[in-house]
Amino acid sequence: MVRERRAARDGRRAREFEAFVAGAGGRLLHAATLLTGEPTGDTEAAERLLTAALARTYARWDRLRGEDPYDHTRRTLAALFAHRGHRYRRPRGGTLARLTPQERLVLVLRLYEGVAEEQTAAALGLPVERVRAICTRAVTAMRSAAARRGTTGTRPSAGTSSSTEAPPSGGTSSSAGASPSGGTPPSGGSRSAAEATGAEAEAGAGAGTGAGP
């Protein structure tokens, strides 16, 4: 009897988690890709990062107790990236590759995910003023890059997206079997970072301990 109840509980948890990944996996993978600085068609590092975050969410699934699993996974993803930020210093050709890992993390949380300054600061262990300064610096860098492209007439390199909008539903992610259909809306808002920083930014928005404050 005990074995049957445990099997039923495990089956329910697996179904709930699979439904969550099917709905939120696409947006989470896109956020991870912005963090790692990879182009859209080459997301191996982002998939590894997201898989690690999802594994931790699954391990705590029964202990979330009403906590939004999207928020929990996003925080875990940010913490893992902050810890491993030094691995992603080298430009990889993605939308935010020109930024430092710390700038990417702040920009993704603040503009792509719409997390409040205070929450972002608490998550990263930084003063609010520091988060604001990093975000401003990153946005300025992206706008300057967009302006230079407009002056030279150079188009973004292949595989580099001109916005950070979440991918449309129906795609397929190889990370933890994630299917980006549907998508769980983030707690902050769903604007693309390009919209948040102004159309002139074009490249959109995008660290923690690896990058240094």
PDB file of C-alpha atoms in Angstrom:
ATOM      1  CA  MET A   1       0.000   0.000   0.000  1.00  0.00           C
ATOM      2  CA  VAL A   2       2.796   2.404   0.922  1.00  0.00           C
ATOM      3  CA  ARG A   3       4.579   1.526  -2.303  1.00  0.00           C
ATOM      4  CA  GLU A   4       1.439   2.219  -4.326  1.00  0.00           C
ATOM      5  CA  ARG A   5       0.927   5.618  -2.695  1.00  0.00           C
ATOM      6  CA  ARG A   6       4.545   6.531  -3.356  1.00  0.00           C
ATOM      7  CA  ALA A   7       4.238   5.464  -6.983  1.00  0.00           C
ATOM      8  CA  ALA A   8       1.057   7.519  -7.365  1.00  0.00           C
ATOM      9  CA  ARG A   9       2.747  10.565  -5.806  1.00  0.00           C
ATOM     10  CA  ASP A  10       5.786  10.201  -8.043  1.00  0.00           C
ATOM     11  CA  GLY A  11       3.568   9.858 -11.103  1.00  0.00           C
ATOM     12  CA  ARG A  12       1.602  12.972 -10.190  1.00  0.00           C
ATOM     13  CA  ARG A  13       4.796  14.966  -9.621  1.00  0.00           C
ATOM     14  CA  ALA A  14       6.223  13.830 -12.936  1.00  0.00           C
ATOM     15  CA  ARG A  15       3.049  14.824 -14.818  1.00  0.00           C
ATOM     16  CA  GLU A  16       2.875  18.231 -13.137  1.00  0.00           C
ATOM     17  CA  PHE A  17       6.545  18.913 -13.829  1.00  0.00           C
ATOM     18  CA  GLU A  18       6.257  17.832 -17.462  1.00  0.00           C
ATOM     19  CA  ALA A  19       3.287  20.167 -17.913  1.00  0.00           C
ATOM     20  CA  PHE A  20       5.277  23.024 -16.385  1.00  0.00           C
ATOM     21  CA  VAL A  21       8.283  22.426 -18.652  1.00  0.00           C
ATOM     22  CA  ALA A  22       6.031  22.157 -21.700  1.00  0.00           C
ATOM     23  CA  GLY A  23       4.531  25.543 -20.891  1.00  0.00           C
ATOM     24  CA  ALA A  24       7.564  27.465 -19.619  1.00  0.00           C
ATOM     25  CA  GLY A  25      10.532  25.695 -21.200  1.00  0.00           C
ATOM     26  CA  GLY A  26      10.696  27.845 -24.311  1.00  0.00           C
ATOM     27  CA  ARG A  27      10.827  31.157 -22.490  1.00  0.00           C
ATOM     28  CA  LEU A  28      13.291  29.857 -19.906  1.00  0.00           C
ATOM     29  CA  LEU A  29      15.569  28.540 -22.645  1.00  0.00           C
ATOM     30  CA  HIS A  30      15.450  31.890 -24.419  1.00  0.00           C
ATOM     31  CA  ALA A  31      16.430  33.650 -21.180  1.00  0.00           C
ATOM     32  CA  ALA A  32      19.264  31.165 -20.692  1.00  0.00           C
ATOM     33  CA  THR A  33      20.449  31.772 -24.260  1.00  0.00           C
ATOM     34  CA  LEU A  34      20.549  35.523 -23.643  1.00  0.00           C
ATOM     35  CA  LEU A  35      22.589  34.874 -20.512  1.00  0.00           C
ATOM     36  CA  THR A  36      25.155  32.636 -22.170  1.00  0.00           C
ATOM     37  CA  GLY A  37      25.475  35.002 -25.135  1.00  0.00           C
ATOM     38  CA  GLU A  38      24.904  32.278 -27.714  1.00  0.00           C
ATOM     39  CA  PRO A  39      23.244  32.756 -31.108  1.00  0.00           C
ATOM     40  CA  THR A  40      19.746  31.379 -31.503  1.00  0.00           C
ATOM     41  CA  GLY A  41      20.801  28.307 -33.471  1.00  0.00           C
ATOM     42  CA  ASP A  42      23.586  27.212 -31.105  1.00  0.00           C
ATOM     43  CA  THR A  43      22.302  26.927 -27.541  1.00  0.00           C
ATOM     44  CA  GLU A  44      24.270  24.020 -26.103  1.00  0.00           C
ATOM     45  CA  ALA A  45      25.567  25.937 -23.079  1.00  0.00           C
ATOM     46  CA  ALA A  46      22.149  27.485 -22.425  1.00  0.00           C
ATOM     47  CA  GLU A  47      20.504  24.075 -22.543  1.00  0.00           C
ATOM     48  CA  ARG A  48      22.989  22.684 -20.015  1.00  0.00           C
ATOM     49  CA  LEU A  49      22.388  25.663 -17.743  1.00  0.00           C
ATOM     50  CA  LEU A  50      18.616  25.347 -17.964  1.00  0.00           C
ATOM     51  CA  THR A  51      18.696  21.579 -17.460  1.00  0.00           C
ATOM     52  CA  ALA A  52      20.602  22.077 -14.206  1.00  0.00           C
ATOM     53  CA  ALA A  53      18.063  24.677 -13.045  1.00  0.00           C
ATOM     54  CA  LEU A  54      15.099  22.479 -13.965  1.00  0.00           C
ATOM     55  CA  ALA A  55      16.643  19.507 -12.182  1.00  0.00           C
ATOM     56  CA  ARG A  56      16.805  21.524  -8.976  1.00  0.00           C
ATOM     57  CA  THR A  57      13.202  22.659  -9.399  1.00  0.00           C
ATOM     58  CA  TYR A  58      12.080  19.053  -9.890  1.00  0.00           C
ATOM     59  CA  ALA A  59      13.971  17.957  -6.773  1.00  0.00           C
ATOM     60  CA  ARG A  60      12.058  20.557  -4.742  1.00  0.00           C
ATOM     61  CA  TRP A  61       8.721  20.182  -6.529  1.00  0.00           C
ATOM     62  CA  ASP A  62       6.802  18.783  -3.567  1.00  0.00           C
ATOM     63  CA  ARG A  63       8.278  21.447  -1.254  1.00  0.00           C
ATOM     64  CA  LEU A  64       7.378  24.481  -3.355  1.00  0.00           C
ATOM     65  CA  ARG A  65       4.056  24.729  -1.473  1.00  0.00           C
ATOM     66  CA  GLY A  66       2.312  27.260  -3.648  1.00  0.00           C
ATOM     67  CA  GLU A  67       5.469  29.001  -4.853  1.00  0.00           C
ATOM     68  CA  ASP A  68       5.431  29.715  -8.580  1.00  0.00           C
ATOM     69  CA  PRO A  69       7.715  27.105 -10.193  1.00  0.00           C
ATOM     70  CA  TYR A  70       8.589  29.609 -12.926  1.00  0.00           C
ATOM     71  CA  ASP A  71       9.865  32.125 -10.376  1.00  0.00           C
ATOM     72  CA  HIS A  72      11.782  29.398  -8.559  1.00  0.00           C
ATOM     73  CA  THR A  73      13.400  28.133 -11.760  1.00  0.00           C
ATOM     74  CA  ARG A  74      14.246  31.671 -12.879  1.00  0.00           C
ATOM     75  CA  ARG A  75      15.950  32.401  -9.558  1.00  0.00           C
ATOM     76  CA  THR A  76      17.846  29.114  -9.751  1.00  0.00           C
ATOM     77  CA  LEU A  77      18.870  29.830 -13.335  1.00  0.00           C
ATOM     78  CA  ALA A  78      20.152  33.274 -12.321  1.00  0.00           C
ATOM     79  CA  ALA A  79      22.044  31.858  -9.330  1.00  0.00           C
ATOM     80  CA  LEU A  80      23.689  29.156 -11.427  1.00  0.00           C
ATOM     81  CA  PHE A  81      24.686  31.657 -14.083  1.00  0.00           C
ATOM     82  CA  ALA A  82      26.060  34.047 -11.461  1.00  0.00           C
ATOM     83  CA  HIS A  83      28.191  31.237 -10.079  1.00  0.00           C
ATOM     84  CA  ARG A  84      29.391  30.152 -13.533  1.00  0.00           C
ATOM     85  CA  GLY A  85      29.533  33.563 -15.203  1.00  0.00           C
ATOM     86  CA  HIS A  86      33.287  33.352 -15.803  1.00  0.00           C
ATOM     87  CA  ARG A  87      32.610  30.582 -18.337  1.00  0.00           C
ATOM     88  CA  TYR A  88      30.666  32.951 -20.575  1.00  0.00           C
ATOM     89  CA  ARG A  89      33.018  35.922 -20.864  1.00  0.00           C
ATOM     90  CA  ARG A  90      34.113  35.145 -24.405  1.00  0.00           C
ATOM     91  CA  PRO A  91      31.792  36.562 -27.112  1.00  0.00           C
ATOM     92  CA  ARG A  92      29.736  33.830 -28.789  1.00  0.00           C
ATOM     93  CA  GLY A  93      27.844  35.880 -31.367  1.00  0.00           C
ATOM     94  CA  GLY A  94      24.509  36.074 -29.558  1.00  0.00           C
ATOM     95  CA  THR A  95      22.295  39.082 -28.966  1.00  0.00           C
ATOM     96  CA  LEU A  96      24.019  40.087 -25.732  1.00  0.00           C
ATOM     97  CA  ALA A  97      27.460  38.625 -26.382  1.00  0.00           C
ATOM     98  CA  ARG A  98      29.092  42.073 -26.339  1.00  0.00           C
ATOM     99  CA  LEU A  99      28.077  42.587 -22.694  1.00  0.00           C
ATOM    100  CA  THR A 100      29.784  41.202 -19.602  1.00  0.00           C
ATOM    101  CA  PRO A 101      28.093  38.249 -17.867  1.00  0.00           C
ATOM    102  CA  GLN A 102      26.973  40.537 -15.038  1.00  0.00           C
ATOM    103  CA  GLU A 103      25.447  43.041 -17.459  1.00  0.00           C
ATOM    104  CA  ARG A 104      23.640  40.230 -19.252  1.00  0.00           C
ATOM    105  CA  LEU A 105      22.218  38.876 -16.032  1.00  0.00           C
ATOM    106  CA  VAL A 106      20.947  42.249 -14.827  1.00  0.00           C
ATOM    107  CA  LEU A 107      19.491  43.120 -18.230  1.00  0.00           C
ATOM    108  CA  VAL A 108      17.725  39.773 -18.603  1.00  0.00           C
ATOM    109  CA  LEU A 109      16.207  39.949 -15.131  1.00  0.00           C
ATOM    110  CA  ARG A 110      15.245  43.617 -15.298  1.00  0.00           C
ATOM    111  CA  LEU A 111      14.064  44.019 -18.886  1.00  0.00           C
ATOM    112  CA  TYR A 112      13.382  40.611 -20.414  1.00  0.00           C
ATOM    113  CA  GLU A 113      11.816  39.133 -17.268  1.00  0.00           C
ATOM    114  CA  GLY A 114      10.547  42.391 -15.759  1.00  0.00           C
ATOM    115  CA  VAL A 115      11.905  41.683 -12.270  1.00  0.00           C
ATOM    116  CA  ALA A 116      11.837  44.752 -10.013  1.00  0.00           C
ATOM    117  CA  GLU A 117      15.109  46.473  -9.109  1.00  0.00           C
ATOM    118  CA  GLU A 118      14.767  45.539  -5.457  1.00  0.00           C
ATOM    119  CA  GLN A 119      14.168  41.861  -6.252  1.00  0.00           C
ATOM    120  CA  THR A 120      17.036  41.792  -8.732  1.00  0.00           C
ATOM    121  CA  ALA A 121      19.360  43.404  -6.203  1.00  0.00           C
ATOM    122  CA  ALA A 122      18.346  40.907  -3.516  1.00  0.00           C
ATOM    123  CA  ALA A 123      18.825  37.956  -5.869  1.00  0.00           C
ATOM    124  CA  LEU A 124      22.308  39.109  -6.884  1.00  0.00           C
ATOM    125  CA  GLY A 125      23.401  40.399  -3.494  1.00  0.00           C
ATOM    126  CA  LEU A 126      23.993  43.911  -4.854  1.00  0.00           C
ATOM    127  CA  PRO A 127      22.773  47.356  -3.796  1.00  0.00           C
ATOM    128  CA  VAL A 128      19.808  48.681  -5.764  1.00  0.00           C
ATOM    129  CA  GLU A 129      21.919  51.585  -6.982  1.00  0.00           C
ATOM    130  CA  ARG A 130      24.493  49.168  -8.354  1.00  0.00           C
ATOM    131  CA  VAL A 131      21.837  47.198 -10.229  1.00  0.00           C
ATOM    132  CA  ARG A 132      20.491  50.448 -11.697  1.00  0.00           C
ATOM    133  CA  ALA A 133      23.955  51.523 -12.803  1.00  0.00           C
ATOM    134  CA  ILE A 134      24.732  48.165 -14.407  1.00  0.00           C
ATOM    135  CA  CYS A 135      21.404  48.163 -16.258  1.00  0.00           C
ATOM    136  CA  THR A 136      21.947  51.707 -17.533  1.00  0.00           C
ATOM    137  CA  ARG A 137      25.471  50.880 -18.678  1.00  0.00           C
ATOM    138  CA  ALA A 138      24.320  47.741 -20.486  1.00  0.00           C
ATOM    139  CA  VAL A 139      21.441  49.518 -22.230  1.00  0.00           C
ATOM    140  CA  THR A 140      23.798  52.307 -23.315  1.00  0.00           C
ATOM    141  CA  ALA A 141      26.227  49.746 -24.717  1.00  0.00           C
ATOM    142  CA  MET A 142      23.479  48.029 -26.709  1.00  0.00           C
ATOM    143  CA  ARG A 143      22.167  51.349 -28.067  1.00  0.00           C
ATOM    144  CA  SER A 144      25.685  52.408 -29.065  1.00  0.00           C
ATOM    145  CA  ALA A 145      26.185  49.120 -30.879  1.00  0.00           C
ATOM    146  CA  ALA A 146      22.864  49.541 -32.684  1.00  0.00           C
ATOM    147  CA  ALA A 147      23.809  53.093 -33.655  1.00  0.00           C
ATOM    148  CA  ARG A 148      27.148  51.922 -35.052  1.00  0.00           C
ATOM    149  CA  ARG A 149      25.399  49.263 -37.108  1.00  0.00           C
ATOM    150  CA  GLY A 150      23.009  51.914 -38.431  1.00  0.00           C
ATOM    151  CA  THR A 151      25.913  54.166 -39.392  1.00  0.00           C
ATOM    152  CA  THR A 152      27.918  51.479 -41.146  1.00  0.00           C
ATOM    153  CA  GLY A 153      24.922  49.730 -42.620  1.00  0.00           C
ATOM    154  CA  THR A 154      26.167  46.438 -41.183  1.00  0.00           C
ATOM    155  CA  ARG A 155      23.482  43.912 -40.440  1.00  0.00           C
ATOM    156  CA  PRO A 156      23.682  41.681 -37.362  1.00  0.00           C
ATOM    157  CA  SER A 157      25.576  38.451 -37.967  1.00  0.00           C
ATOM    158  CA  ALA A 158      23.646  35.318 -38.839  1.00  0.00           C
ATOM    159  CA  GLY A 159      22.084  33.668 -35.862  1.00  0.00           C
ATOM    160  CA  THR A 160      21.913  36.904 -33.876  1.00  0.00           C
ATOM    161  CA  SER A 161      18.380  37.949 -33.064  1.00  0.00           C
ATOM    162  CA  SER A 162      17.421  41.626 -33.220  1.00  0.00           C
ATOM    163  CA  SER A 163      15.050  41.324 -30.282  1.00  0.00           C
ATOM    164  CA  THR A 164      14.676  39.245 -27.172  1.00  0.00           C
ATOM    165  CA  GLU A 165      11.048  38.299 -27.506  1.00  0.00           C
ATOM    166  CA  ALA A 166      10.139  34.836 -26.330  1.00  0.00           C
ATOM    167  CA  PRO A 167      10.029  32.254 -29.148  1.00  0.00           C
ATOM    168  CA  PRO A 168       6.575  31.414 -30.480  1.00  0.00           C
ATOM    169  CA  SER A 169       4.769  28.430 -29.116  1.00  0.00           C
ATOM    170  CA  GLY A 170       5.097  25.134 -30.864  1.00  0.00           C
ATOM    171  CA  GLY A 171       8.888  25.037 -31.077  1.00  0.00           C
ATOM    172  CA  THR A 172      11.023  22.307 -29.581  1.00  0.00           C
ATOM    173  CA  SER A 173      13.707  22.603 -26.948  1.00  0.00           C
ATOM    174  CA  SER A 174      16.112  19.802 -26.282  1.00  0.00           C
ATOM    175  CA  SER A 175      16.649  20.982 -22.731  1.00  0.00           C
ATOM    176  CA  ALA A 176      15.123  18.526 -20.284  1.00  0.00           C
ATOM    177  CA  GLY A 177      12.562  17.635 -22.927  1.00  0.00           C
ATOM    178  CA  ALA A 178      11.159  21.126 -22.843  1.00  0.00           C
ATOM    179  CA  SER A 179       8.542  22.101 -25.343  1.00  0.00           C
ATOM    180  CA  PRO A 180       7.993  25.857 -25.541  1.00  0.00           C
ATOM    181  CA  SER A 181       4.339  25.627 -26.389  1.00  0.00           C
ATOM    182  CA  GLY A 182       2.109  27.754 -24.259  1.00  0.00           C
ATOM    183  CA  GLY A 183       4.519  29.229 -21.774  1.00  0.00           C
ATOM    184  CA  THR A 184       4.053  30.260 -18.165  1.00  0.00           C
ATOM    185  CA  PRO A 185       3.955  34.050 -17.974  1.00  0.00           C
ATOM    186  CA  PRO A 186       6.710  35.525 -15.825  1.00  0.00           C
ATOM    187  CA  SER A 187       5.699  37.457 -12.744  1.00  0.00           C
ATOM    188  CA  GLY A 188       7.143  40.695 -14.059  1.00  0.00           C
ATOM    189  CA  GLY A 189       5.867  41.337 -17.554  1.00  0.00           C
ATOM    190  CA  SER A 190       6.555  39.914 -20.974  1.00  0.00           C
ATOM    191  CA  ARG A 191       7.993  42.810 -22.960  1.00  0.00           C
ATOM    192  CA  SER A 192      10.941  42.112 -25.166  1.00  0.00           C
ATOM    193  CA  ALA A 193      14.077  43.829 -23.987  1.00  0.00           C
ATOM    194  CA  ALA A 194      14.243  45.644 -27.303  1.00  0.00           C
ATOM    195  CA  GLU A 195      10.913  47.238 -26.521  1.00  0.00           C
ATOM    196  CA  ALA A 196      12.041  48.068 -23.015  1.00  0.00           C
ATOM    197  CA  THR A 197      15.248  49.789 -24.074  1.00  0.00           C
ATOM    198  CA  GLY A 198      13.759  51.516 -27.132  1.00  0.00           C
ATOM    199  CA  ALA A 199      13.591  50.521 -30.776  1.00  0.00           C
ATOM    200  CA  GLU A 200      16.989  52.032 -31.417  1.00  0.00           C
ATOM    201  CA  ALA A 201      18.600  49.344 -29.265  1.00  0.00           C
ATOM    202  CA  GLU A 202      17.669  46.773 -31.922  1.00  0.00           C
ATOM    203  CA  ALA A 203      19.719  44.038 -30.395  1.00  0.00           C
ATOM    204  CA  GLY A 204      17.506  43.952 -27.329  1.00  0.00           C
ATOM    205  CA  ALA A 205      18.460  43.293 -23.757  1.00  0.00           C
ATOM    206  CA  GLY A 206      20.299  40.821 -22.071  1.00  0.00           C
ATOM    207  CA  ALA A 207      26.573  38.377 -13.073  1.00  0.00           C
ATOM    208  CA  GLY A 208      27.076  37.575 -10.642  1.00  0.00           C
ATOM    209  CA  THR A 209      30.224  36.425  -8.859  1.00  0.00           C
ATOM    210  CA  GLY A 210      32.002  35.419 -12.001  1.00  0.00           C
ATOM    211  CA  ALA A 211      31.775  38.891 -13.489  1.00  0.00           C
ATOM    212  CA  GLY A 212      32.300  40.885 -10.301  1.00  0.00           C
ATOM    213  CA  PRO A 213      30.334  43.932  -9.207  1.00  0.00           C
TER     214      PRO A 213
END
